[in-house]
Every structure is written in C-alpha cells, then in structure tokens.
Amino acid sequence: MIQSVAPGVFVETAHLGSNNAIVSTTDGVVLVDAPHRPTDAVAWRATAEKFGEIRYLIHTDHHIDHTMGNYYLPGLVVGQDRTRDGLVNHFPEPGYIDDLIRIIDPEGVPLMAGHKPRLPDITFTDEMDLYVGTTRLRLISLSGHTPNTIGVLLPDEGIFFSGDNVCAASLPSFQEAYVDEWLRTLDRISELDFDVLVPGHGDLTNKAFVATFKAQMQEVVGQVAAARSAGSSREEAAENIRYEDNIHGATPDWSVGYPDDILEMLQVRSICQIYDQIEAGTLA
Ligand SMILES: [Zn+2]
C-alpha cells in the first residue's frame, strides 16, 4: 500500500525488493529507487505518472532490487559514480535474473524480453543538490552497505531516504559492505536534520531507529568476531552464523521470496565479508 509521508511524497513499502518513492514537485516527478519485479515497475510507472512527467530516477545503490525496474521507467537516471560502474561491470548475468524473475514474478517473465538496466545519465562522487520545481533534494554519498550507497535528504520536508544503510525489515546483505565505514555512516545519518526515515526496506521509521539498527549490525559482527576468536575458520563461521532476512525471503507482504539457495548464498557471503574485515583489522 502506498503511504503518504508528506504533501507530494509517497512511499510503497510492500513491493518485494526495495522501498520505492514518488516525490511530486511543481515541475514533475522524482523517483527514488525502482521496483524489483517487472510487473510492479510497469504499475509503478502508471501510478507515478498520475502526478506528472517522471523527470528523474535516483538509485541508492546498484543492486538489482533497487535498479532493474528502471528499464520500465522514464526519466534521467541519477546515482553515485560507482553505481554506474556497478551496473556496467558487475550486473548479474541475464540467466541469474531470468531464473529469479520466474520465481518471484512469473507474470513478469514476458516483460524480461530485451531487459537491460538503464545506466545513470548523471553521476556524482560526494554530494549533489537536485532542484526540481520548488523541491530541493540533497544526494549524499554514504559508504556502508555498498561503497556507492547514497542517502537522499529532503531538507525542507524533513525526510531522509537512507537506502540500505538503514533497513527496518531486517539487516540487508553485507556482501559488498564496508562495515567500519557503515557504522560511521550510521553516526553521520543520526546527525542529519530530518524527522521521517524512509529505509531501504521495511516500514517507515524515524531517527531513533538508526541506533537500533546499528545495534543489530553490531550483534552480528560480534558473533563473527567471537567465532573467530574461538578459532572458527572463515568457512566455519559462514556455515554457523545466520541472521534474519526479511528483505529477500518470504514475508506477510509477499508469499514468494528468493529461493533458499540464493538466501543461503547471501548469508554465506555476508558472514565471509564481515570475517575478512575483522581479519584484515579494519573492524574491531
Ligand atoms: Zn536493497
């Protein structure tokens, strides 16, 4: 169900995949992240265009659950420069995506003919301001969940879109994370001026939740550190430590999630990534 966050700002938290936002301005529409499922993306375009022409589509990272639906959406694509690099050089093979869509969106399979992600038309490295009509959007590079994860601040409305640096559904994947930078990024997010936090996945929340999320992260990091201290190898830690995944797995909102082998792969890669960073000394 689409929720109204402020006048002209709407968020859909019930898509399988990322949260998707519509920012309706006096001069067209800005979208934050694209639906994962092709059928959701096509419907989302129709919903957004009721508010006017779609001018910009901002991606908070390069992962397919935030980007692949951009094929079905118009507007200039905006992202951090490494998001463009990720879409060019590290986009999953078509076979992987086709197999996944067959499971999570069977009706969307015909829409996959010719699918390829649209690349960012506009990129930035650290920060940029986007002025659309009378709306100001501040895009801030915030390394953490990925090196190229960004936050989008609407300073005048007091709304912050955190991307997957903060998720209310559960912890996201750590497979491309820089965990020490992520923890620092959470402190930086807490210092920004906003009231409503739109997480990468899950229900709308507020700034106080950032500390809760940080504690959830530290709990898993602590488990990996303890296993390593007790002599577990990387592989043993990755086999034994698990955290809840309500982002890719089935939930009350979507009865069909990612298949078990992919859920398992994401967990293994996440635990390995944390273990490696502890071993390299970049993480206490
Ligand atoms: Zn995500």
Short mmCIF file of N, CA and C in Angstrom, two decimals, residues 106-240:
data_model
loop_
_atom_site.label_atom_id
_atom_site.label_comp_id
_atom_site.label_asym_id
_atom_site.label_seq_id
_atom_site.Cartn_x
_atom_site.Cartn_y
_atom_site.Cartn_z
N PRO A 106 6.32 -14.52 -11.89
CA PRO A 106 6.06 -15.32 -13.11
C PRO A 106 5.34 -14.52 -14.19
N GLU A 107 4.43 -13.65 -13.79
CA GLU A 107 3.70 -12.88 -14.80
C GLU A 107 4.59 -11.84 -15.47
N GLY A 108 5.72 -11.54 -14.85
CA GLY A 108 6.63 -10.56 -15.41
C GLY A 108 7.63 -11.13 -16.41
N VAL A 109 7.63 -12.46 -16.57
CA VAL A 109 8.62 -13.09 -17.46
C VAL A 109 8.57 -12.51 -18.89
N PRO A 110 7.37 -12.34 -19.50
CA PRO A 110 7.37 -11.76 -20.86
C PRO A 110 7.98 -10.35 -20.91
N LEU A 111 7.89 -9.63 -19.80
CA LEU A 111 8.44 -8.26 -19.77
C LEU A 111 9.97 -8.26 -19.76
N MET A 112 10.57 -9.43 -19.51
CA MET A 112 12.04 -9.51 -19.43
C MET A 112 12.70 -9.56 -20.81
N ALA A 113 11.90 -9.70 -21.89
CA ALA A 113 12.50 -9.75 -23.24
C ALA A 113 13.26 -8.45 -23.48
N GLY A 114 14.54 -8.56 -23.77
CA GLY A 114 15.38 -7.39 -24.07
C GLY A 114 15.80 -6.60 -22.85
N HIS A 115 15.49 -7.12 -21.64
CA HIS A 115 15.80 -6.35 -20.43
C HIS A 115 17.29 -6.07 -20.28
N LYS A 116 17.62 -4.84 -20.02
CA LYS A 116 18.96 -4.49 -19.52
C LYS A 116 18.79 -3.23 -18.68
N PRO A 117 19.66 -3.06 -17.67
CA PRO A 117 19.47 -1.89 -16.80
C PRO A 117 19.83 -0.61 -17.55
N ARG A 118 19.08 0.44 -17.31
CA ARG A 118 19.49 1.76 -17.81
C ARG A 118 20.60 2.28 -16.91
N LEU A 119 21.58 2.93 -17.51
CA LEU A 119 22.74 3.42 -16.76
C LEU A 119 22.50 4.85 -16.31
N PRO A 120 23.08 5.25 -15.18
CA PRO A 120 22.92 6.63 -14.75
C PRO A 120 23.38 7.63 -15.82
N ASP A 121 22.53 8.61 -16.09
CA ASP A 121 22.86 9.70 -17.00
C ASP A 121 23.67 10.77 -16.27
N ILE A 122 23.41 10.89 -14.98
CA ILE A 122 24.06 11.90 -14.14
C ILE A 122 24.67 11.17 -12.96
N THR A 123 25.98 11.38 -12.74
CA THR A 123 26.63 10.76 -11.58
C THR A 123 27.35 11.82 -10.75
N PHE A 124 27.64 11.46 -9.52
CA PHE A 124 28.37 12.36 -8.63
C PHE A 124 29.24 11.51 -7.71
N THR A 125 30.20 12.14 -7.04
CA THR A 125 31.10 11.39 -6.17
C THR A 125 30.74 11.57 -4.69
N ASP A 126 30.63 12.79 -4.23
CA ASP A 126 30.41 13.03 -2.80
C ASP A 126 28.98 13.49 -2.49
N GLU A 127 28.61 14.62 -3.04
CA GLU A 127 27.27 15.15 -2.77
C GLU A 127 26.79 15.91 -3.99
N MET A 128 25.50 15.99 -4.15
CA MET A 128 24.95 16.91 -5.15
C MET A 128 23.56 17.35 -4.72
N ASP A 129 23.20 18.54 -5.16
CA ASP A 129 21.85 19.04 -4.94
C ASP A 129 21.09 18.98 -6.25
N LEU A 130 19.85 18.56 -6.16
CA LEU A 130 18.98 18.49 -7.32
C LEU A 130 17.79 19.40 -7.01
N TYR A 131 17.59 20.40 -7.85
CA TYR A 131 16.48 21.33 -7.67
C TYR A 131 15.46 21.04 -8.75
N VAL A 132 14.27 20.64 -8.37
CA VAL A 132 13.21 20.32 -9.33
C VAL A 132 11.98 21.11 -8.91
N GLY A 133 11.55 22.06 -9.76
CA GLY A 133 10.49 22.95 -9.32
C GLY A 133 10.93 23.64 -8.04
N THR A 134 10.08 23.61 -7.03
CA THR A 134 10.43 24.25 -5.76
C THR A 134 10.99 23.24 -4.74
N THR A 135 11.25 22.01 -5.20
CA THR A 135 11.74 20.96 -4.29
C THR A 135 13.26 20.83 -4.39
N ARG A 136 13.90 20.72 -3.23
CA ARG A 136 15.35 20.54 -3.17
C ARG A 136 15.63 19.14 -2.64
N LEU A 137 16.48 18.42 -3.34
CA LEU A 137 16.90 17.10 -2.90
C LEU A 137 18.42 17.11 -2.77
N ARG A 138 18.91 16.72 -1.61
CA ARG A 138 20.36 16.65 -1.38
C ARG A 138 20.77 15.18 -1.40
N LEU A 139 21.62 14.82 -2.35
CA LEU A 139 22.09 13.44 -2.50
C LEU A 139 23.47 13.34 -1.86
N ILE A 140 23.63 12.41 -0.93
CA ILE A 140 24.85 12.33 -0.14
C ILE A 140 25.44 10.92 -0.24
N SER A 141 26.69 10.85 -0.69
CA SER A 141 27.37 9.56 -0.77
C SER A 141 27.69 9.09 0.66
N LEU A 142 27.25 7.88 1.02
CA LEU A 142 27.41 7.37 2.38
C LEU A 142 27.85 5.91 2.30
N SER A 143 29.15 5.70 2.21
CA SER A 143 29.68 4.34 2.07
C SER A 143 29.27 3.48 3.26
N GLY A 144 28.90 2.25 2.99
CA GLY A 144 28.48 1.35 4.06
C GLY A 144 27.98 0.04 3.48
N HIS A 145 26.68 -0.06 3.31
CA HIS A 145 26.08 -1.27 2.71
C HIS A 145 26.77 -1.61 1.39
N THR A 146 27.04 -0.60 0.57
CA THR A 146 27.96 -0.70 -0.57
C THR A 146 28.80 0.57 -0.53
N PRO A 147 29.94 0.59 -1.27
CA PRO A 147 30.74 1.83 -1.27
C PRO A 147 29.97 2.99 -1.91
N ASN A 148 28.99 2.67 -2.74
CA ASN A 148 28.27 3.69 -3.50
C ASN A 148 26.86 3.92 -3.01
N THR A 149 26.54 3.44 -1.82
CA THR A 149 25.20 3.72 -1.28
C THR A 149 25.07 5.21 -1.00
N ILE A 150 23.92 5.76 -1.36
CA ILE A 150 23.68 7.18 -1.09
C ILE A 150 22.42 7.36 -0.25
N GLY A 151 22.36 8.50 0.42
CA GLY A 151 21.14 8.93 1.08
C GLY A 151 20.56 10.11 0.33
N VAL A 152 19.26 10.27 0.41
CA VAL A 152 18.60 11.41 -0.23
C VAL A 152 17.83 12.16 0.85
N LEU A 153 18.24 13.40 1.05
CA LEU A 153 17.62 14.24 2.08
C LEU A 153 16.71 15.27 1.43
N LEU A 154 15.49 15.35 1.91
CA LEU A 154 14.60 16.45 1.53
C LEU A 154 14.63 17.42 2.71
N PRO A 155 15.51 18.43 2.69
CA PRO A 155 15.70 19.27 3.87
C PRO A 155 14.45 20.03 4.26
N ASP A 156 13.68 20.45 3.26
CA ASP A 156 12.52 21.27 3.58
C ASP A 156 11.35 20.45 4.14
N GLU A 157 11.32 19.16 3.80
CA GLU A 157 10.24 18.30 4.29
C GLU A 157 10.68 17.48 5.50
N GLY A 158 11.98 17.47 5.80
CA GLY A 158 12.48 16.69 6.94
C GLY A 158 12.37 15.19 6.73
N ILE A 159 12.65 14.77 5.49
CA ILE A 159 12.57 13.33 5.15
C ILE A 159 13.94 12.87 4.66
N PHE A 160 14.34 11.68 5.11
CA PHE A 160 15.61 11.11 4.66
C PHE A 160 15.38 9.70 4.13
N PHE A 161 15.82 9.48 2.88
CA PHE A 161 15.79 8.15 2.28
C PHE A 161 17.19 7.56 2.47
N SER A 162 17.27 6.50 3.27
CA SER A 162 18.59 6.01 3.69
C SER A 162 19.20 4.99 2.74
N GLY A 163 18.43 4.51 1.74
CA GLY A 163 18.91 3.33 1.02
C GLY A 163 19.12 2.21 2.01
N ASP A 164 19.92 1.21 1.65
CA ASP A 164 20.07 0.03 2.51
C ASP A 164 21.05 0.24 3.66
N ASN A 165 21.57 1.46 3.83
CA ASN A 165 22.35 1.72 5.04
C ASN A 165 21.50 1.60 6.29
N VAL A 166 20.19 1.79 6.14
CA VAL A 166 19.26 1.51 7.24
C VAL A 166 18.08 0.75 6.65
N CYS A 167 17.79 -0.42 7.21
CA CYS A 167 16.65 -1.21 6.78
C CYS A 167 15.82 -1.55 8.01
N ALA A 168 14.51 -1.39 7.90
CA ALA A 168 13.64 -1.69 9.03
C ALA A 168 13.11 -3.12 8.97
N ALA A 169 13.20 -3.75 7.79
CA ALA A 169 12.66 -5.12 7.64
C ALA A 169 13.55 -6.13 8.35
N SER A 170 14.84 -5.96 8.20
CA SER A 170 15.87 -6.80 8.83
C SER A 170 17.20 -6.26 8.33
N LEU A 171 18.29 -6.87 8.75
CA LEU A 171 19.58 -6.47 8.19
C LEU A 171 19.60 -6.84 6.70
N PRO A 172 20.23 -5.99 5.87
CA PRO A 172 20.40 -6.37 4.46
C PRO A 172 21.66 -7.19 4.28
N SER A 173 22.02 -7.46 3.04
CA SER A 173 23.25 -8.20 2.75
C SER A 173 24.49 -7.37 3.11
N PHE A 174 25.53 -8.08 3.55
CA PHE A 174 26.83 -7.45 3.82
C PHE A 174 27.83 -7.78 2.70
N GLN A 175 27.38 -8.40 1.63
CA GLN A 175 28.36 -9.00 0.71
C GLN A 175 29.27 -7.97 0.04
N GLU A 176 28.83 -6.74 -0.10
CA GLU A 176 29.71 -5.70 -0.65
C GLU A 176 29.93 -4.57 0.35
N ALA A 177 29.72 -4.87 1.62
CA ALA A 177 29.73 -3.81 2.63
C ALA A 177 31.15 -3.49 3.11
N TYR A 178 31.31 -2.24 3.51
CA TYR A 178 32.49 -1.81 4.26
C TYR A 178 31.97 -1.52 5.67
N VAL A 179 32.14 -2.51 6.55
CA VAL A 179 31.38 -2.50 7.79
C VAL A 179 31.80 -1.35 8.70
N ASP A 180 33.12 -1.08 8.77
CA ASP A 180 33.55 0.02 9.65
C ASP A 180 33.01 1.36 9.13
N GLU A 181 33.06 1.55 7.81
CA GLU A 181 32.52 2.79 7.25
C GLU A 181 31.01 2.86 7.46
N TRP A 182 30.36 1.72 7.40
CA TRP A 182 28.90 1.66 7.58
C TRP A 182 28.52 2.14 8.98
N LEU A 183 29.28 1.65 9.99
CA LEU A 183 28.98 2.07 11.37
C LEU A 183 29.18 3.57 11.54
N ARG A 184 30.23 4.10 10.90
CA ARG A 184 30.45 5.56 10.97
C ARG A 184 29.37 6.32 10.21
N THR A 185 28.95 5.75 9.08
CA THR A 185 27.88 6.37 8.31
C THR A 185 26.59 6.47 9.14
N LEU A 186 26.32 5.45 9.95
CA LEU A 186 25.10 5.50 10.78
C LEU A 186 25.16 6.67 11.76
N ASP A 187 26.37 6.93 12.31
CA ASP A 187 26.52 8.09 13.20
C ASP A 187 26.29 9.39 12.42
N ARG A 188 26.79 9.40 11.19
CA ARG A 188 26.61 10.61 10.37
C ARG A 188 25.12 10.83 10.04
N ILE A 189 24.42 9.74 9.74
CA ILE A 189 22.98 9.86 9.45
C ILE A 189 22.25 10.43 10.67
N SER A 190 22.66 9.99 11.87
CA SER A 190 22.00 10.47 13.09
C SER A 190 22.18 11.97 13.27
N GLU A 191 23.23 12.53 12.65
CA GLU A 191 23.47 13.97 12.79
C GLU A 191 22.74 14.80 11.75
N LEU A 192 22.17 14.16 10.74
CA LEU A 192 21.43 14.91 9.72
C LEU A 192 20.11 15.40 10.30
N ASP A 193 19.58 16.44 9.67
CA ASP A 193 18.36 17.06 10.18
C ASP A 193 17.14 16.51 9.43
N PHE A 194 16.44 15.58 10.05
CA PHE A 194 15.21 15.03 9.45
C PHE A 194 14.36 14.41 10.54
N ASP A 195 13.10 14.18 10.23
CA ASP A 195 12.17 13.53 11.17
C ASP A 195 11.78 12.13 10.70
N VAL A 196 11.45 12.00 9.40
CA VAL A 196 10.97 10.72 8.87
C VAL A 196 12.12 10.03 8.15
N LEU A 197 12.35 8.78 8.49
CA LEU A 197 13.36 7.98 7.82
C LEU A 197 12.66 6.95 6.93
N VAL A 198 12.93 7.02 5.64
CA VAL A 198 12.43 6.01 4.71
C VAL A 198 13.57 5.02 4.51
N PRO A 199 13.46 3.81 5.09
CA PRO A 199 14.57 2.86 4.99
C PRO A 199 14.63 2.22 3.61
N GLY A 200 15.71 1.51 3.33
CA GLY A 200 15.83 0.82 2.05
C GLY A 200 14.78 -0.27 1.89
N HIS A 201 14.46 -0.93 2.99
CA HIS A 201 13.44 -1.98 3.01
C HIS A 201 12.69 -1.88 4.34
N GLY A 202 11.39 -2.10 4.32
CA GLY A 202 10.62 -2.14 5.56
C GLY A 202 9.87 -0.86 5.84
N ASP A 203 9.22 -0.85 6.99
CA ASP A 203 8.29 0.24 7.31
C ASP A 203 9.00 1.57 7.54
N LEU A 204 8.27 2.64 7.33
CA LEU A 204 8.77 3.98 7.62
C LEU A 204 9.14 4.05 9.09
N THR A 205 10.20 4.81 9.38
CA THR A 205 10.64 4.90 10.76
C THR A 205 11.17 6.30 11.05
N ASN A 206 12.00 6.42 12.08
CA ASN A 206 12.48 7.75 12.47
C ASN A 206 13.96 7.65 12.86
N LYS A 207 14.51 8.77 13.27
CA LYS A 207 15.95 8.81 13.53
C LYS A 207 16.35 7.90 14.69
N ALA A 208 15.48 7.76 15.67
CA ALA A 208 15.83 6.92 16.82
C ALA A 208 16.12 5.48 16.39
N PHE A 209 15.52 5.05 15.29
CA PHE A 209 15.72 3.67 14.84
C PHE A 209 17.15 3.42 14.36
N VAL A 210 17.85 4.48 13.98
CA VAL A 210 19.22 4.29 13.47
C VAL A 210 20.09 3.59 14.52
N ALA A 211 19.92 3.97 15.78
CA ALA A 211 20.70 3.34 16.85
C ALA A 211 20.30 1.87 17.03
N THR A 212 19.02 1.58 16.89
CA THR A 212 18.55 0.20 16.98
C THR A 212 19.16 -0.65 15.88
N PHE A 213 19.17 -0.07 14.68
CA PHE A 213 19.73 -0.79 13.54
C PHE A 213 21.23 -1.03 13.74
N LYS A 214 21.91 -0.01 14.24
CA LYS A 214 23.35 -0.14 14.49
C LYS A 214 23.61 -1.28 15.48
N ALA A 215 22.77 -1.37 16.50
CA ALA A 215 22.93 -2.45 17.49
C ALA A 215 22.71 -3.82 16.85
N GLN A 216 21.75 -3.90 15.92
CA GLN A 216 21.51 -5.18 15.22
C GLN A 216 22.75 -5.58 14.41
N MET A 217 23.36 -4.59 13.75
CA MET A 217 24.58 -4.87 12.99
C MET A 217 25.69 -5.33 13.91
N GLN A 218 25.85 -4.60 15.02
CA GLN A 218 26.95 -4.92 15.94
C GLN A 218 26.78 -6.30 16.56
N GLU A 219 25.54 -6.72 16.72
CA GLU A 219 25.27 -8.06 17.26
C GLU A 219 25.84 -9.14 16.33
N VAL A 220 25.58 -9.00 15.03
CA VAL A 220 26.09 -10.00 14.07
C VAL A 220 27.61 -9.91 13.97
N VAL A 221 28.12 -8.68 13.90
CA VAL A 221 29.58 -8.51 13.83
C VAL A 221 30.23 -9.13 15.07
N GLY A 222 29.60 -8.95 16.22
CA GLY A 222 30.12 -9.52 17.47
C GLY A 222 30.12 -11.04 17.44
N GLN A 223 29.08 -11.61 16.83
CA GLN A 223 29.03 -13.08 16.73
C GLN A 223 30.18 -13.60 15.86
N VAL A 224 30.44 -12.89 14.77
CA VAL A 224 31.52 -13.33 13.87
C VAL A 224 32.87 -13.17 14.57
N ALA A 225 33.05 -12.05 15.26
CA ALA A 225 34.31 -11.81 15.98
C ALA A 225 34.51 -12.87 17.05
N ALA A 226 33.44 -13.23 17.77
CA ALA A 226 33.55 -14.23 18.83
C ALA A 226 33.90 -15.60 18.25
N ALA A 227 33.28 -15.93 17.12
CA ALA A 227 33.57 -17.23 16.49
C ALA A 227 35.03 -17.29 16.06
N ARG A 228 35.51 -16.18 15.49
CA ARG A 228 36.91 -16.14 15.04
C ARG A 228 37.86 -16.26 16.22
N SER A 229 37.54 -15.53 17.30
CA SER A 229 38.39 -15.60 18.50
C SER A 229 38.42 -17.00 19.07
N ALA A 230 37.29 -17.72 18.92
CA ALA A 230 37.22 -19.08 19.45
C ALA A 230 37.85 -20.10 18.50
N GLY A 231 38.42 -19.61 17.40
CA GLY A 231 39.15 -20.50 16.50
C GLY A 231 38.40 -20.93 15.26
N SER A 232 37.19 -20.41 15.04
CA SER A 232 36.44 -20.80 13.83
C SER A 232 37.13 -20.23 12.60
N SER A 233 37.18 -21.06 11.56
CA SER A 233 37.68 -20.57 10.27
C SER A 233 36.58 -19.72 9.63
N ARG A 234 36.97 -19.05 8.56
CA ARG A 234 36.01 -18.25 7.78
C ARG A 234 34.82 -19.13 7.34
N GLU A 235 35.15 -20.33 6.84
CA GLU A 235 34.11 -21.22 6.32
C GLU A 235 33.20 -21.72 7.45
N GLU A 236 33.83 -22.01 8.61
CA GLU A 236 33.01 -22.48 9.74
C GLU A 236 32.08 -21.37 10.23
N ALA A 237 32.61 -20.16 10.31
CA ALA A 237 31.76 -19.04 10.74
C ALA A 237 30.61 -18.86 9.76
N ALA A 238 30.94 -18.94 8.45
CA ALA A 238 29.90 -18.72 7.43
C ALA A 238 28.86 -19.84 7.42
N GLU A 239 29.26 -20.99 7.93
CA GLU A 239 28.30 -22.10 7.98
C GLU A 239 27.38 -22.01 9.19
N ASN A 240 27.89 -21.42 10.27
CA ASN A 240 27.16 -21.48 11.54
C ASN A 240 26.38 -20.22 11.91
#
